[in-house]
mmCIF file of C-alpha atoms in Angstrom:
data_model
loop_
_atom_site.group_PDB
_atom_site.id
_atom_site.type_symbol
_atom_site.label_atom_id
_atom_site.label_comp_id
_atom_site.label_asym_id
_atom_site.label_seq_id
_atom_site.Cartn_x
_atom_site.Cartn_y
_atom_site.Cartn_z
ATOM 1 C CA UNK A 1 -28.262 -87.121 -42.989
ATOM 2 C CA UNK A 2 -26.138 -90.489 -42.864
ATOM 3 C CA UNK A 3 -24.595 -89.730 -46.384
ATOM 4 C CA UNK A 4 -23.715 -86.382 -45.095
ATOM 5 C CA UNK A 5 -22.156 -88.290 -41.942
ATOM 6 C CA UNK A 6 -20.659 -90.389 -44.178
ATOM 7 C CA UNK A 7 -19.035 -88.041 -46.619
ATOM 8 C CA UNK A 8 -17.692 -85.951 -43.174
ATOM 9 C CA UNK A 9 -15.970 -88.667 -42.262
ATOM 10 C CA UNK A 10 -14.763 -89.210 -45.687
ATOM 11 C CA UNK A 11 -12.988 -86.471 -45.486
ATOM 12 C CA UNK A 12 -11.148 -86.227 -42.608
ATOM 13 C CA UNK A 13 -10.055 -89.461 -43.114
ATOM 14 C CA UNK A 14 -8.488 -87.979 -46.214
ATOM 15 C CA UNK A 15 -7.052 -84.919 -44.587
ATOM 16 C CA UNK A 16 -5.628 -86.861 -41.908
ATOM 17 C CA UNK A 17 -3.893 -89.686 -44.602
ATOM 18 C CA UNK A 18 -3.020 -86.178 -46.845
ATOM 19 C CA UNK A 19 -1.207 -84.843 -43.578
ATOM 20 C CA UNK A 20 0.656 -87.890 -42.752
ATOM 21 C CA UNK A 21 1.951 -88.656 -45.929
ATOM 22 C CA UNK A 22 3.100 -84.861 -46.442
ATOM 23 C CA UNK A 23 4.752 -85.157 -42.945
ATOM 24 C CA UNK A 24 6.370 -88.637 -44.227
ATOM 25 C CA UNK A 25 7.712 -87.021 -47.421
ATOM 26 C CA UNK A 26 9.155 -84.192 -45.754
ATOM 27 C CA UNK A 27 11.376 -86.500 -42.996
ATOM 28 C CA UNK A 28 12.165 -88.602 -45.715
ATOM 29 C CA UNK A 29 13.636 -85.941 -47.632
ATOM 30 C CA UNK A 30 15.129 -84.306 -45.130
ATOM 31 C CA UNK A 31 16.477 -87.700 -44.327
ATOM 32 C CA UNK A 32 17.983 -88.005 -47.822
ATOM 33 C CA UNK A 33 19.287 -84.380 -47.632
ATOM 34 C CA UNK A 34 21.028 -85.139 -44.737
ATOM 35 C CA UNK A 35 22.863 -88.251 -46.018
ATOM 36 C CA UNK A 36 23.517 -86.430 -49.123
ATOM 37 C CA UNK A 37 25.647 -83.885 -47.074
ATOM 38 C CA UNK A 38 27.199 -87.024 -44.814
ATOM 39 C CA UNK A 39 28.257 -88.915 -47.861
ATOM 40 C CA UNK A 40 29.668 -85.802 -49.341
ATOM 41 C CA UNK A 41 31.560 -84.929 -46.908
ATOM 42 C CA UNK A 42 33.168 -88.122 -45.946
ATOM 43 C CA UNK A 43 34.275 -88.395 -49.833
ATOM 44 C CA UNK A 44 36.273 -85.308 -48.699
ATOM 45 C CA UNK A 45 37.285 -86.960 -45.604
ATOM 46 C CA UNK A 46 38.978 -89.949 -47.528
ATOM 47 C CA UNK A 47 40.183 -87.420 -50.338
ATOM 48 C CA UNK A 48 42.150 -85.659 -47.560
ATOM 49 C CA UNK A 49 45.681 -86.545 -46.272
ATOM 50 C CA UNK A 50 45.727 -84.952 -42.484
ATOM 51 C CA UNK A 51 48.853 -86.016 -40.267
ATOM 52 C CA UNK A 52 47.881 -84.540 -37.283
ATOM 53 C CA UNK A 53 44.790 -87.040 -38.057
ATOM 54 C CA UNK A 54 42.038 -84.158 -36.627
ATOM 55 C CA UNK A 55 39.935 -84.818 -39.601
ATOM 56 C CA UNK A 56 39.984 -88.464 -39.641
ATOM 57 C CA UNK A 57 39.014 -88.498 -36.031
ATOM 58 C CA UNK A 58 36.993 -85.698 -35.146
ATOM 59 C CA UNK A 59 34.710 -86.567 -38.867
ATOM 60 C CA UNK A 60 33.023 -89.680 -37.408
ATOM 61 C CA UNK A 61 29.549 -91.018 -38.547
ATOM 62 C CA UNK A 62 28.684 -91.168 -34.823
ATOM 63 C CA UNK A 63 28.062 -87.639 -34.690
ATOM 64 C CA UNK A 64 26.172 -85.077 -36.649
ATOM 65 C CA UNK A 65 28.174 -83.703 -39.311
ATOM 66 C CA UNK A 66 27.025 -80.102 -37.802
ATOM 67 C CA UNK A 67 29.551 -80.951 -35.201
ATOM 68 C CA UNK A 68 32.255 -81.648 -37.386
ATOM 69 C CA UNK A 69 35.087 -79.445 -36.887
ATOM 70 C CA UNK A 70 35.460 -77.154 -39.913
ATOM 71 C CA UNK A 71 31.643 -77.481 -40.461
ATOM 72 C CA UNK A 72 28.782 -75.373 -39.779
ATOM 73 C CA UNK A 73 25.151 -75.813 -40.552
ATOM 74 C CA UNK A 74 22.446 -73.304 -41.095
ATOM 75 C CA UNK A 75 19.506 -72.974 -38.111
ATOM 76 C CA UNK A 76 16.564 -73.833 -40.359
ATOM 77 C CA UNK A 77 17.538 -76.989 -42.397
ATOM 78 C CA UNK A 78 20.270 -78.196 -40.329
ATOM 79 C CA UNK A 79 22.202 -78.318 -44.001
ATOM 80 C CA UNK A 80 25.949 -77.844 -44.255
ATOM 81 C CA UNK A 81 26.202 -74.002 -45.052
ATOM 82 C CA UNK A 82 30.077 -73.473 -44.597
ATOM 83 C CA UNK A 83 33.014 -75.477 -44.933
ATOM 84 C CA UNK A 84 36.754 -73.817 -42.992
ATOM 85 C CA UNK A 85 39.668 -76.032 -43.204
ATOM 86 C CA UNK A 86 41.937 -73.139 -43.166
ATOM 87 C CA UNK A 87 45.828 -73.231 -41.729
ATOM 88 C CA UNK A 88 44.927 -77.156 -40.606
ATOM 89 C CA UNK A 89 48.222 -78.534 -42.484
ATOM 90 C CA UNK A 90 46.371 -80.866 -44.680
ATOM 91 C CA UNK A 91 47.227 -82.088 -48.078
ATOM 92 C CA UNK A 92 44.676 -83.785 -50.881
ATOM 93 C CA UNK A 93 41.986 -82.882 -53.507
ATOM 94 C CA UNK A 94 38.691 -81.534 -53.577
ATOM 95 C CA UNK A 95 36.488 -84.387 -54.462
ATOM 96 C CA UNK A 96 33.486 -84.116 -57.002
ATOM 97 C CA UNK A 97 30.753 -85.222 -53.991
ATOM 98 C CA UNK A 98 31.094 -81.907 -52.767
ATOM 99 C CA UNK A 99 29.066 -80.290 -55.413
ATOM 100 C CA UNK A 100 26.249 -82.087 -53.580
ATOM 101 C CA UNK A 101 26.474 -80.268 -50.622
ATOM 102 C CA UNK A 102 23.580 -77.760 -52.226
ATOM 103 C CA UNK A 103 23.011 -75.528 -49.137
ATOM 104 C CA UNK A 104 27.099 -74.411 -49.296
ATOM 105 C CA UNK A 105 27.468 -70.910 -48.491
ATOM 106 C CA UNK A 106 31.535 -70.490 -47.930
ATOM 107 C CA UNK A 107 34.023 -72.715 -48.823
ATOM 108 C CA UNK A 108 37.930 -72.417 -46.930
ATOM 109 C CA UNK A 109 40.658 -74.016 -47.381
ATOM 110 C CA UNK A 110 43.365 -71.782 -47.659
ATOM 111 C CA UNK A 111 46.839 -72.203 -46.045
ATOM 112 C CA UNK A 112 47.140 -76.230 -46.901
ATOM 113 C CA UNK A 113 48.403 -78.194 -49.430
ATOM 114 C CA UNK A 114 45.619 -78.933 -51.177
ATOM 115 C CA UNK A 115 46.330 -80.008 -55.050
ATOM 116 C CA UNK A 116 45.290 -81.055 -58.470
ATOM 117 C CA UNK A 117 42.306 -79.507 -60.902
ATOM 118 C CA UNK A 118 38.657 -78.493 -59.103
ATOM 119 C CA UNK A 119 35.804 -80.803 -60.490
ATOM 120 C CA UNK A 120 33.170 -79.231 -62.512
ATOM 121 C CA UNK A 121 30.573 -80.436 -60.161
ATOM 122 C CA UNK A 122 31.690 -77.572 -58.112
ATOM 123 C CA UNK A 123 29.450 -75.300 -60.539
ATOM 124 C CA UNK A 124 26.053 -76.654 -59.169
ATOM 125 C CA UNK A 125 26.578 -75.248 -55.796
ATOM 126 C CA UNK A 126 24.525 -72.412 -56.244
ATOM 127 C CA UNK A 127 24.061 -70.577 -52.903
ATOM 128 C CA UNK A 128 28.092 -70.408 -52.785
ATOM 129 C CA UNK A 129 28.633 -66.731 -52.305
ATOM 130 C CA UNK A 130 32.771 -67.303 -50.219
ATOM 131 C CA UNK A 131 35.335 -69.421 -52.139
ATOM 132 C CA UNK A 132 39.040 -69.069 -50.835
ATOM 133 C CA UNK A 133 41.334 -71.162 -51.750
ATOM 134 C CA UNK A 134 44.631 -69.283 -51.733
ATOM 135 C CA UNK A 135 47.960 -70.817 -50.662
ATOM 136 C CA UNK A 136 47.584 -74.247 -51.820
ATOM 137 C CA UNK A 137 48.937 -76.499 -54.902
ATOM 138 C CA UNK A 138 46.117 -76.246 -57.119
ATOM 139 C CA UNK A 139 46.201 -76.091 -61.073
ATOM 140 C CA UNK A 140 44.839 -75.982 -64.254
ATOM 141 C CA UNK A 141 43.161 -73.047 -65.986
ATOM 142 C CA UNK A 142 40.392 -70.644 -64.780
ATOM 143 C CA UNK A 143 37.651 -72.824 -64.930
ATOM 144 C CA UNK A 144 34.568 -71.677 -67.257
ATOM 145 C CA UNK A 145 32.452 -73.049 -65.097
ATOM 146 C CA UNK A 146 32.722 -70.885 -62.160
ATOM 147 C CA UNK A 147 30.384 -68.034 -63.990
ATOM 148 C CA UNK A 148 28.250 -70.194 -63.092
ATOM 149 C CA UNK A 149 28.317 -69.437 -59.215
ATOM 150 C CA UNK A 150 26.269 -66.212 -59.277
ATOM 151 C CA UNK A 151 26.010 -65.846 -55.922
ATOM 152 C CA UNK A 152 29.276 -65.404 -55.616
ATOM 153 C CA UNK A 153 31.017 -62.240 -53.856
ATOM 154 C CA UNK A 154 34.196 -63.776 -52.799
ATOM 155 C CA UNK A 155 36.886 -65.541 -55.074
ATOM 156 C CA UNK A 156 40.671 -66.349 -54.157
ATOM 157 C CA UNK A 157 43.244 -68.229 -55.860
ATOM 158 C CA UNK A 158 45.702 -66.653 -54.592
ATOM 159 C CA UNK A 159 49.065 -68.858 -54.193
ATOM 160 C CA UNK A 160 48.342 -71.779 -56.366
ATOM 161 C CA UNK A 161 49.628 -73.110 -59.613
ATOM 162 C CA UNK A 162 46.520 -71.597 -61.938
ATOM 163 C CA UNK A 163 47.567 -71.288 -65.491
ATOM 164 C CA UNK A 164 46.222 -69.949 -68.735
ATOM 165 C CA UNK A 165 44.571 -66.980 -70.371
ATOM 166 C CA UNK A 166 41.420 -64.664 -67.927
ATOM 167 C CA UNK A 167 40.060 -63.297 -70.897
ATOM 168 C CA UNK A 168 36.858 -64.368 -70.891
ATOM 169 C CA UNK A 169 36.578 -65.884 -67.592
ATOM 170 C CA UNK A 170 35.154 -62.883 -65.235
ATOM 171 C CA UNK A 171 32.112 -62.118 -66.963
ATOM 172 C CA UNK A 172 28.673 -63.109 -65.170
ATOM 173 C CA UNK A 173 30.006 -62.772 -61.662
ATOM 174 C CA UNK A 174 27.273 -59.851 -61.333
ATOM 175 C CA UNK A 175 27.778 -59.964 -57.090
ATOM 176 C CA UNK A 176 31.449 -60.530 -56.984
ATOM 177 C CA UNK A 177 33.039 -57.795 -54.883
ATOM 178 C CA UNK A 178 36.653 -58.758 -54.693
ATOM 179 C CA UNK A 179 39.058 -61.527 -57.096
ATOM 180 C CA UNK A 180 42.224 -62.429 -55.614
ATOM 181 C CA UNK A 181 44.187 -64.052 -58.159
ATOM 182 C CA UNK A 182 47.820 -63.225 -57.581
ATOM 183 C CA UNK A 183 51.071 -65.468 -57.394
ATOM 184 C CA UNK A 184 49.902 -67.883 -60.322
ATOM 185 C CA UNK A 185 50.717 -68.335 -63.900
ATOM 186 C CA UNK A 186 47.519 -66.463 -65.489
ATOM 187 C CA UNK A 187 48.714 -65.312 -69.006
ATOM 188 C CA UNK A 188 47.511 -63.413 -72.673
ATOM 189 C CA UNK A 189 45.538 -59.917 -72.233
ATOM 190 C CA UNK A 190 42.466 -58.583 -70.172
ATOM 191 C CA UNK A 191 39.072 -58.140 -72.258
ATOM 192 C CA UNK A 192 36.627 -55.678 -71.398
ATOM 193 C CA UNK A 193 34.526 -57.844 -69.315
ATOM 194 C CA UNK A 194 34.805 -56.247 -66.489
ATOM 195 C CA UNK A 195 32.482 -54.034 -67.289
ATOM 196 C CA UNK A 196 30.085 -56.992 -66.128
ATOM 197 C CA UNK A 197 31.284 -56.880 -62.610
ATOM 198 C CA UNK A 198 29.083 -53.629 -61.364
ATOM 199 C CA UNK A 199 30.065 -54.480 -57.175
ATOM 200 C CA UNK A 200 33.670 -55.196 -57.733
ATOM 201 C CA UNK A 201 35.587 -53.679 -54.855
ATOM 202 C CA UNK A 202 38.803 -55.233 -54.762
ATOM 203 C CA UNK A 203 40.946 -56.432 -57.831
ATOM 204 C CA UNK A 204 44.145 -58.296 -57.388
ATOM 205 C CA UNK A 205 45.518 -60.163 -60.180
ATOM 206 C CA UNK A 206 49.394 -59.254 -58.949
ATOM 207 C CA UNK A 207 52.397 -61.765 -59.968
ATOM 208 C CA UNK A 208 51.436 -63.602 -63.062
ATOM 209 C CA UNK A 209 52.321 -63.205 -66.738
ATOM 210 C CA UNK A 210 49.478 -60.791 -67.957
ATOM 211 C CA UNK A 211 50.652 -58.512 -70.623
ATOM 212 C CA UNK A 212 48.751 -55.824 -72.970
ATOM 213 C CA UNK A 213 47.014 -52.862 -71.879
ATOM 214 C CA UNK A 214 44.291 -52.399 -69.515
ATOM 215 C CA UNK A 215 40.893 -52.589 -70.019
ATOM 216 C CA UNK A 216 38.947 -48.985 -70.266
ATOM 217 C CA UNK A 217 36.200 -50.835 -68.877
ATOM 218 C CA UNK A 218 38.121 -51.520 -65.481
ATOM 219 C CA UNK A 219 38.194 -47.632 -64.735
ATOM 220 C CA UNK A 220 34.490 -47.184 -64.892
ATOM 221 C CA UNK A 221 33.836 -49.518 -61.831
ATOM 222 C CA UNK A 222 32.843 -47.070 -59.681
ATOM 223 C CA UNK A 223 32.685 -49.035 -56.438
ATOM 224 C CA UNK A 224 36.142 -50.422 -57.071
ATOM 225 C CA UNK A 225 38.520 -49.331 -53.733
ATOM 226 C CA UNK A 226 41.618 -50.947 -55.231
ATOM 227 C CA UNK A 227 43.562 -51.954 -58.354
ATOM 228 C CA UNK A 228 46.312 -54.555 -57.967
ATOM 229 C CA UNK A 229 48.680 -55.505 -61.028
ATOM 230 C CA UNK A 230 51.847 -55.240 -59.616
ATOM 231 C CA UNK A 231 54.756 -57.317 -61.568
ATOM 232 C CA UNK A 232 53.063 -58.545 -64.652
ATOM 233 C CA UNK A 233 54.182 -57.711 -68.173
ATOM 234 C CA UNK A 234 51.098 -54.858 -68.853
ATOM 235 C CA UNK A 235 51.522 -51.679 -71.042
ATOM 236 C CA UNK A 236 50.203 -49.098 -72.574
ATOM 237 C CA UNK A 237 49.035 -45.895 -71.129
ATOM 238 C CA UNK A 238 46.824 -44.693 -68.179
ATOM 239 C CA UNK A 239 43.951 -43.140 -68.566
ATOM 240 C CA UNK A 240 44.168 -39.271 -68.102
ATOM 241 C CA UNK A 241 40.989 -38.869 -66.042
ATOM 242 C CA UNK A 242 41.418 -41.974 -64.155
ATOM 243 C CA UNK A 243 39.823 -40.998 -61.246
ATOM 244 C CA UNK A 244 36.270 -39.506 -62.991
ATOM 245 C CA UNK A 245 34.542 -42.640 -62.456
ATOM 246 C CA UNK A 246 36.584 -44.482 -59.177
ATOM 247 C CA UNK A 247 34.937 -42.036 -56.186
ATOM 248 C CA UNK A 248 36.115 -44.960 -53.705
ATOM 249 C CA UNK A 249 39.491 -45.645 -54.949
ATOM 250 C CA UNK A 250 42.341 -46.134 -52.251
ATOM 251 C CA UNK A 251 45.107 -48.086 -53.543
ATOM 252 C CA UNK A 252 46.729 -48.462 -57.168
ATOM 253 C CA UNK A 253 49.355 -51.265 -57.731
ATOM 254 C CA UNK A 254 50.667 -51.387 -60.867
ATOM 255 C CA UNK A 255 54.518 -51.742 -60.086
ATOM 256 C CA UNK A 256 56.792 -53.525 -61.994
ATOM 257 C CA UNK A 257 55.156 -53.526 -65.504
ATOM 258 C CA UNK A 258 56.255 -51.517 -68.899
ATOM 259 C CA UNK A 259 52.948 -48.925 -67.953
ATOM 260 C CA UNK A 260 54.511 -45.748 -69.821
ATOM 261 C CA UNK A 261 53.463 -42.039 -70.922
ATOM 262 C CA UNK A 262 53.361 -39.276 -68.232
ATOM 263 C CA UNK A 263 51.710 -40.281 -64.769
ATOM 264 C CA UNK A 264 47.726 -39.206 -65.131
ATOM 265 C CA UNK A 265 46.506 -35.880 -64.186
ATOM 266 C CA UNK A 266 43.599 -37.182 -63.198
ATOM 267 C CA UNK A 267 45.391 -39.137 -60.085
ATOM 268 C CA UNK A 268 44.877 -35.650 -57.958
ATOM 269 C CA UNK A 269 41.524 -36.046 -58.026
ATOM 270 C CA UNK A 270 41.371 -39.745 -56.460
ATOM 271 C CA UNK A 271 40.508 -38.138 -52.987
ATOM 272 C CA UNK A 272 40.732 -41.019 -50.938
ATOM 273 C CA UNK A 273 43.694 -42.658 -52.552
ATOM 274 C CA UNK A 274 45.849 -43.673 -49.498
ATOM 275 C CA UNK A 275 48.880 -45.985 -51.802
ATOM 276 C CA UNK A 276 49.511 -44.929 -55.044
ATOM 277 C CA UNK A 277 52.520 -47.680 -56.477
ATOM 278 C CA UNK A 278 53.607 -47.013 -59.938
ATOM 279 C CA UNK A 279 57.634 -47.913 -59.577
ATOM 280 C CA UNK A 280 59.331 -49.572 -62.104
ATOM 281 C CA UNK A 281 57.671 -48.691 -65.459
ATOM 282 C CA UNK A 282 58.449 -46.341 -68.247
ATOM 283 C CA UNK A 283 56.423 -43.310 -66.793
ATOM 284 C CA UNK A 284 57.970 -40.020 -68.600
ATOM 285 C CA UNK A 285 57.691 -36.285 -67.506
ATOM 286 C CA UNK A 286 56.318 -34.443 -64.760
ATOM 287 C CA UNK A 287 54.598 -35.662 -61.510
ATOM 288 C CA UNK A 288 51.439 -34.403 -61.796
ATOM 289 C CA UNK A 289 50.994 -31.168 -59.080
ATOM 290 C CA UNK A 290 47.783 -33.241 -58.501
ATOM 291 C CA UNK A 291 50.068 -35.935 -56.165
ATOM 292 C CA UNK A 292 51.234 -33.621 -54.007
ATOM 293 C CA UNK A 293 47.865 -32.385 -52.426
ATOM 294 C CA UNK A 294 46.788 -36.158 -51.968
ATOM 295 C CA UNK A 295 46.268 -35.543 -48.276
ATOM 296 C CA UNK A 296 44.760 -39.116 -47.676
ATOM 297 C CA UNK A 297 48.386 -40.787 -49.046
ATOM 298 C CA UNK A 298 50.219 -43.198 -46.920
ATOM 299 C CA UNK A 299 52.674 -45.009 -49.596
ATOM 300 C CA UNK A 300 54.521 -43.748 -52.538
ATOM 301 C CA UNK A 301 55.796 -45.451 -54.799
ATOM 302 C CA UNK A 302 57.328 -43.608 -57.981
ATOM 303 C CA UNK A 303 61.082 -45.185 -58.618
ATOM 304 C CA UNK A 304 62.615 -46.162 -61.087
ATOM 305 C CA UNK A 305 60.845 -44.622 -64.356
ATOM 306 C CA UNK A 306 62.001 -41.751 -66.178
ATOM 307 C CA UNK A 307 60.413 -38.801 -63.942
ATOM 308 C CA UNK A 308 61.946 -35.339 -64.392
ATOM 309 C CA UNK A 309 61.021 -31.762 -62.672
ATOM 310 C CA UNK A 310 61.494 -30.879 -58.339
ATOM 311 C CA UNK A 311 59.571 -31.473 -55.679
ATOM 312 C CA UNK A 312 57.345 -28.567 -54.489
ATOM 313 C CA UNK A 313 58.446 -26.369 -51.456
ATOM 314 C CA UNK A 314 55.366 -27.730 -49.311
ATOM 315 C CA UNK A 315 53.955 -31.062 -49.351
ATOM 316 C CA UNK A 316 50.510 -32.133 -47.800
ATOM 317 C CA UNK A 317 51.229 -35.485 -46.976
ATOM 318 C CA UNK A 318 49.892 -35.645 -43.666
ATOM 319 C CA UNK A 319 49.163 -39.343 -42.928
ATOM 320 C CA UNK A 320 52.072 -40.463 -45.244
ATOM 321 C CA UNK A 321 53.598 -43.248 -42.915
ATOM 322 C CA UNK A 322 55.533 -45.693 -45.335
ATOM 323 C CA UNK A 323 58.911 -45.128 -47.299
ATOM 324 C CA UNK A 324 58.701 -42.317 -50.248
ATOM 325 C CA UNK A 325 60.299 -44.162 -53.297
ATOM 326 C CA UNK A 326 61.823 -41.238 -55.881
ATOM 327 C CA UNK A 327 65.160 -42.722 -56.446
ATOM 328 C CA UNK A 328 65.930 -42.585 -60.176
ATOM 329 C CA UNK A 329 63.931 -39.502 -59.994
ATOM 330 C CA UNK A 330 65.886 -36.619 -62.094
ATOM 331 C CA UNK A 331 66.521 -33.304 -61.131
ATOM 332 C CA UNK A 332 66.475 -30.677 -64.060
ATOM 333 C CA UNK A 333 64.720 -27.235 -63.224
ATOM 334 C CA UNK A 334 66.862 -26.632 -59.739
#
C-alpha cells in the first residue's frame, strides 16, 4: 500500500516538473521568437534613411514591435506577419536580418527609394505569399532564389533598375497569380516555363528589352485575365487560336514590338476581352470579322501596322469607351 502511495506521488511529481518545464520552454521560445523579429527589424530600422524621421521615432524598443507603424502581427503568435512601408519617402536597403522574420506574410515597400541588390536570406521566408516592391532603385538580376518562395501569389518589380535574362527564373512559383515586372532592363528570350505557373492571372513584363517570340506555353494558362508586353523588342507570330485555352482573358498588350503575320482569328472568340492593344507592329492583312462582334471591348488599339480592308457597316462595340486607334489603317476594297 505505501509503495503504491509512494509511486502515486512519484508521479505527479513528475507530471507536474514535465508541465513546468514544457511551459518554460515554450515562453522561452516565444521569448527568443520575439527578439528574433525585434532585432530584425531594427537592422531595417538602421538600414533605412527616413527624413521625415517617422521610422526612427515611432520604431522604439519601448514598445511592442506589433505597434510599430508599418507592422502588423498575426493574433495567435503575436509574430510579425506583414511589413507596409509604402509611399513613406524613405530611402535605404533591405537588410539580410529580415529573412529572420519567419512568420512574414506581405512585404511593401513600394513608392520609396529603396536601392541596391536583395540578400539571399530573403529566400528562407517561407510563408511570404505578397512581395511588392515596385517604384524604387533596386538592381541586379532576377534572383534564382526567389523560386524558392512557394507561397508566393504576389510579385512586383515594377519601376526598379532589374537587369538580365527571365529565362529560367519563373518556374516553381506554382501559387503565383500575377508578376509585375515592367519598366526595368530584363533582357534575352522567354522559355516555356510558364507552363509551371497553373494560377497565373496577371502577366506584365511591359518596358524592358525582351526580344524573340512568345512562349506557346503562355497561351495555355487558362486562368490568365491579362497579357502585358507592350514596348519590348518580341516577334514572331500569334497564335491562330489564341483564345482556345484563355476562357478569362480581358486585356492583351503587346504594343510596340515587331509581332507580325495577320492579327489571329482566334481573337473573336476571347469573349470577355475588354482591351485588345496590338499598335505598332508589323501585323499584315485583314482585321479579323471576329473583332468587330467583341461586345465586351473598351480599348482598341490597331495603328500603325500594315492593316488593309474597311470597316463593317455595323459595329457592336457597345461598352467601347476609350480612343479607337486605326490610323495607318489602309483603305483598298471601298
Amino acid at each position: 500500500m505505501q509503495r503504491t502511495y509512494f509511486l502515486f506521488v512519484a508521479a505527479l511529481v513528475l507530471l507536474h516538473f514535465i508541465a513546468t518545464s514544457s511551459a518554460s520552454i515554450i515562453v522561452a521560445n516565444n521569448h527568443n521568437n520575439s527578439a528574433s523579429d525585434l532585432n530584425a527589424l531594427l537592422a531595417f530600422k538602421a538600414a533605412i534613411f527616413d527624413s521625415q524621421r517617422i521610422i526612427p521615432t515611432n520604431w522604439s524598443t519601448s514598445t511592442s514591435v506589433c505597434n510599430w507603424i508599418g507592422i502588423t502581427c498575426n493574433a495567435r503568435h503575436h509574430r510579425v506577419a506583414a511589413i507596409d512601408l509604402s509611399y513613406m519617402g524613405i530611402a535605404g536597403t533591405i537588410p539580410p536580418q529580415l529573412g529572420n522574420l519567419s512568420f512574414l506574410v506581405r512585404l511593401n515597400v513600394m513608392n520609396n527609394s529603396f536601392h541596391g541588390h536583395l540578400p539571399t536570406e530573403i529566400s528562407r521566408l517561407h510563408r511570404l505569399k505578397y512581395i511588392n516592391l515596385a517604384s524604387n532603385d533596386f538592381e541586379g538580376e532576377f534572383p534564382s532564389w526567389l523560386g524558392c518562395l512557394s507561397a508566393l501569389q504576389y510579385l512586383s518589380f515594377r519601376d526598379n533598375g532589374f537587369s538580365g535574362p527571365l529565362s529560367g527564373r519563373l518556374s516553381n512559383f506554382t501559387k503565383l497569380e500575377t508578376i509585375s515586372l515592367g519598366f526595368n532592363f530584363f533582357t534575352g528570350n522567354l522559355s516555356e516555363e510558364f507552363s509551371a505557373l497553373p494560377k497565373l492571372k496577371f502577366l506584365e513584363i511591359q518596358q524592358n528589352q525582351l526580344v524573340g517570340p512568345l512562349p506557346r506555353a503562355l497561351f495555355n494558362l487558362s486562368s490568365l485575365r491579362s497579357i502585358g508586353f507592350t514596348n519590348n523588342s518580341l516577334s514572331g507570330y500569334l497564335p491562330a487560336h489564341i483564345c482556345d485555352y484563355l476562357p478569362q482573358l480581358q486585356g492583351i498588350y503587346l504594343s510596340w514590338n515587331y509581332f507580325e503575320g495577320e492579327i489571329p482569328s482566334g481573337i473573336g472568340e476571347c469573349s470577355g476581352l475588354q482591351i485588345l492593344s496590338l499598335s505598332h507592329n508589323k501585323f499584315r492583312g485583314y482585321i479579323p470579322n471576329g473583332v468587330w462582334n467583341l461586345t465586351t471591348l473598351i480599348t482598341l488599339y490597331l495603328g500603325d501596322n500594315d492593316l488593309t480592308g474597311k470597316l463593317p457597316t455595323s459595329l457592336c462595340f457597345e461598352k467601347l469607351l476609350y480612343i479607337v486607334s486605326l490610323d495607318a489603317y489602309v483603305w483598298r476594297n471601298t
